[in-house]
mmCIF file of C-alpha atoms in Angstrom:
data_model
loop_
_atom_site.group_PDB
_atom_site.id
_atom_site.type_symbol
_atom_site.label_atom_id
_atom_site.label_comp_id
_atom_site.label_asym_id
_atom_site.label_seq_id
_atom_site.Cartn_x
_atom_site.Cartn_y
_atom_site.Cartn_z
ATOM 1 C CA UNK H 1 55.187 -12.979 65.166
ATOM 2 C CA UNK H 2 54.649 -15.568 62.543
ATOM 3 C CA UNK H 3 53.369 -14.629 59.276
ATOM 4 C CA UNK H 4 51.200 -16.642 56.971
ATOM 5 C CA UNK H 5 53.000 -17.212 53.458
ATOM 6 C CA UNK H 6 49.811 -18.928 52.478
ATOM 7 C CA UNK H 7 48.564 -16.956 48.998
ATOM 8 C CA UNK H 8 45.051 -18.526 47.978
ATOM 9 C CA UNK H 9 45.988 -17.891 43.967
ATOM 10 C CA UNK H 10 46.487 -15.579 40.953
ATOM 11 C CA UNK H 11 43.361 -13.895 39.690
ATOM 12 C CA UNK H 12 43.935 -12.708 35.941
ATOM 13 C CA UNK H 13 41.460 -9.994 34.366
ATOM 14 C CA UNK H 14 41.919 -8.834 30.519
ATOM 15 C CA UNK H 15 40.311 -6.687 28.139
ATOM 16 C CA UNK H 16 40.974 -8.027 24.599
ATOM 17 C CA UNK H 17 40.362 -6.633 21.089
ATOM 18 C CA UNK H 18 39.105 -8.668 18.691
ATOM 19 C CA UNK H 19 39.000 -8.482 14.722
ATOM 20 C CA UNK H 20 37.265 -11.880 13.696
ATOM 21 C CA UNK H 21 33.809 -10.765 15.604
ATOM 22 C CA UNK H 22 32.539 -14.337 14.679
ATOM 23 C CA UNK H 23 34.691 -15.477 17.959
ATOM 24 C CA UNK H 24 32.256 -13.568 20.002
ATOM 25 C CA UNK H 25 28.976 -14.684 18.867
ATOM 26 C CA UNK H 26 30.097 -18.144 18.871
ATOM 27 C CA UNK H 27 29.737 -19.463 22.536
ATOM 28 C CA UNK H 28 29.857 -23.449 21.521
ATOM 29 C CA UNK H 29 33.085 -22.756 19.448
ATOM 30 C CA UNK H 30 34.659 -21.144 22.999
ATOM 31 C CA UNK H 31 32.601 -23.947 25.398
ATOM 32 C CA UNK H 32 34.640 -26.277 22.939
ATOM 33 C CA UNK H 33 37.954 -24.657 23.125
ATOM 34 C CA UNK H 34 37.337 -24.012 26.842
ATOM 35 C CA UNK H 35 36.545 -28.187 27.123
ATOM 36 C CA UNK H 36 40.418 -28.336 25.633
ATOM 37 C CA UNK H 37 41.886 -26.306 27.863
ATOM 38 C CA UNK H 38 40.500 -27.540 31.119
ATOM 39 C CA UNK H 39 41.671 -31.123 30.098
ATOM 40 C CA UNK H 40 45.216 -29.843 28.990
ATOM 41 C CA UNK H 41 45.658 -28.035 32.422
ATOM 42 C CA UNK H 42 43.917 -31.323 34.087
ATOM 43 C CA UNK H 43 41.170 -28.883 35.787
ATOM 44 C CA UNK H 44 37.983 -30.274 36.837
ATOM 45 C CA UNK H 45 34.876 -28.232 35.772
ATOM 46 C CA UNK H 46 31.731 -28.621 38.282
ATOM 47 C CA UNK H 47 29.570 -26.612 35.764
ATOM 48 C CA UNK H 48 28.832 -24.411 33.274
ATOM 49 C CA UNK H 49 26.159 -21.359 32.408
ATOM 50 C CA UNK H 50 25.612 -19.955 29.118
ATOM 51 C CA UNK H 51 23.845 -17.139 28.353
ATOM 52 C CA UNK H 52 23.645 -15.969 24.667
ATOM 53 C CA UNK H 53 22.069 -12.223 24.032
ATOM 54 C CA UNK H 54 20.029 -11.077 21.209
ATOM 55 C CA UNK H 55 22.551 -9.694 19.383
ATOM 56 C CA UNK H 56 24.324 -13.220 19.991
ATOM 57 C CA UNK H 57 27.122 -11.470 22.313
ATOM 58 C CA UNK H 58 27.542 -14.643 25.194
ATOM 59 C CA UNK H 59 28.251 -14.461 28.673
ATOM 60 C CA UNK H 60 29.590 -17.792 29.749
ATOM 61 C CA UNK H 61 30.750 -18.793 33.521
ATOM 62 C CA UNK H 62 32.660 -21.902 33.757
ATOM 63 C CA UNK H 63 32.652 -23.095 37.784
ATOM 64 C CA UNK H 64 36.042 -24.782 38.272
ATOM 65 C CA UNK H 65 36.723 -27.112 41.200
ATOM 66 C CA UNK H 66 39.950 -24.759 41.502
ATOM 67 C CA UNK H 67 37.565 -21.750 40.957
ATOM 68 C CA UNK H 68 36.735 -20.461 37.438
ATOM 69 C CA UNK H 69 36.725 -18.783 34.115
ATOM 70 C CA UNK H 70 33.801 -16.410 32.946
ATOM 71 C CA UNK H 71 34.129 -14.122 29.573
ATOM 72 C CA UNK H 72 31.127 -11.530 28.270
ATOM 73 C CA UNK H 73 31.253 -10.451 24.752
ATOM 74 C CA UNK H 74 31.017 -7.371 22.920
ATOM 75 C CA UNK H 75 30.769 -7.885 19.449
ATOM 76 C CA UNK H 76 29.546 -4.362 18.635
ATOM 77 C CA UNK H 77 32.744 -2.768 20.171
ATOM 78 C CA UNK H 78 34.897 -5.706 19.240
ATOM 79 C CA UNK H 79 35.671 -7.155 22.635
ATOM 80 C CA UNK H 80 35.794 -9.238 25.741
ATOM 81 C CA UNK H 81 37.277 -9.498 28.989
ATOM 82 C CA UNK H 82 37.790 -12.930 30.755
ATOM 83 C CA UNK H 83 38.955 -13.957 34.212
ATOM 84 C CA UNK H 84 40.658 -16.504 34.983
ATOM 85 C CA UNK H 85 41.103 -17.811 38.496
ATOM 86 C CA UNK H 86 42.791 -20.813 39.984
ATOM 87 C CA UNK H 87 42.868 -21.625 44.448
ATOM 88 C CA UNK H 88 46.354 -22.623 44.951
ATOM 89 C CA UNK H 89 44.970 -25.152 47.586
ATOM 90 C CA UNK H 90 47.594 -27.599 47.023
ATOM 91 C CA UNK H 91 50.102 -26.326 44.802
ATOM 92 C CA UNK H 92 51.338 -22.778 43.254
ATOM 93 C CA UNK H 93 49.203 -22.499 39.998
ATOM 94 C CA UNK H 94 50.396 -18.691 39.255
ATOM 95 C CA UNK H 95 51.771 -19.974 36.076
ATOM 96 C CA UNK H 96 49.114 -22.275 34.887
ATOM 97 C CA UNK H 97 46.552 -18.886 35.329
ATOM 98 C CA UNK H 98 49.038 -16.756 32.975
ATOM 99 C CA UNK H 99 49.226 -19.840 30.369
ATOM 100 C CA UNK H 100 45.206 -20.188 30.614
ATOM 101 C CA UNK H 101 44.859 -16.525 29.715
ATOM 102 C CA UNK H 102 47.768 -16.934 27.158
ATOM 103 C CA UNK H 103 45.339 -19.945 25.755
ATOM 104 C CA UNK H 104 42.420 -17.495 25.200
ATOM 105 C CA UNK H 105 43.961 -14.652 24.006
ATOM 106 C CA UNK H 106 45.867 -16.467 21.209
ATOM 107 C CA UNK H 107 42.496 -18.512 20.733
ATOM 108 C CA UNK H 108 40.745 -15.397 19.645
ATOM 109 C CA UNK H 109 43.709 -13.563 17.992
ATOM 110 C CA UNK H 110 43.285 -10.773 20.764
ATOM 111 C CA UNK H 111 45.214 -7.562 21.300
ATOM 112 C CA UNK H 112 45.350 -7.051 24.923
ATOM 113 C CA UNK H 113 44.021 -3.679 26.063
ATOM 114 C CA UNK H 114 44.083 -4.574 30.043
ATOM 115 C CA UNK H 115 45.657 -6.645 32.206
ATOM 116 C CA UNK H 116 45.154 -6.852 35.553
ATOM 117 C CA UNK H 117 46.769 -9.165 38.178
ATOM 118 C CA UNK H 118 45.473 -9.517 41.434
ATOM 119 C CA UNK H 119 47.552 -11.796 44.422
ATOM 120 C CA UNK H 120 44.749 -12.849 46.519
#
């Protein structure tokens, strides 16, 4: 019986601490950063939905031809969690998901309080 080795991609899901709570009531400072990224890992972004709260905690889904990256803040309890997900439609792109996530989490000077892989 032949088995598929096909694996569609690496889905990455964190919980981060954050100190500077100014990162997470800042959504254009992370759409910027986010612009960065997706050029330096040559993604191509089909759209983008923001949604600031009233206490200026953001929610922000970025639709990725290779799938996506969404983040909701938590300035009150001094957090986040992101996920990052990339198809691996024509290549592996395990590693490019773990430097993404490396990306943010350095961006906002994060202590990581989960991390959760998931093969899909």
């Amino acid at each position: 019986m032949d088995q598929n080795t096909y694996s569609p991609g690496l889905h990455k899901l964190v919980t981060l601490q954050v100190e500077n709570i100014d990162l997470l009531m800042n959504s254009s400072s992370f759409i910027v950063f986010s612009e960065k990224v997706i050029q330096e890992f040559e993604l191509e972004k089909v759209g983008i939905i923001t949604h600031n709260f009233e206490n200026n905690s953001f929610t922000i889904a970025i639709c990725l031809k290779e799938s996506h990256i969404c983040i909701h803040t938590w300035p009150e309890f001094k957090q986040l969690t992101l996920d990052v997900y990339l198809c691996n439609y024509l290549q592996d792109n395990t590693q490019k998901v773990k430097s993404i996530t490396n990306a943010f989490i350095n961006y906002f000077n994060a202590v990581v309080l989960k991390d959760f892989e998931i093969n899909r």
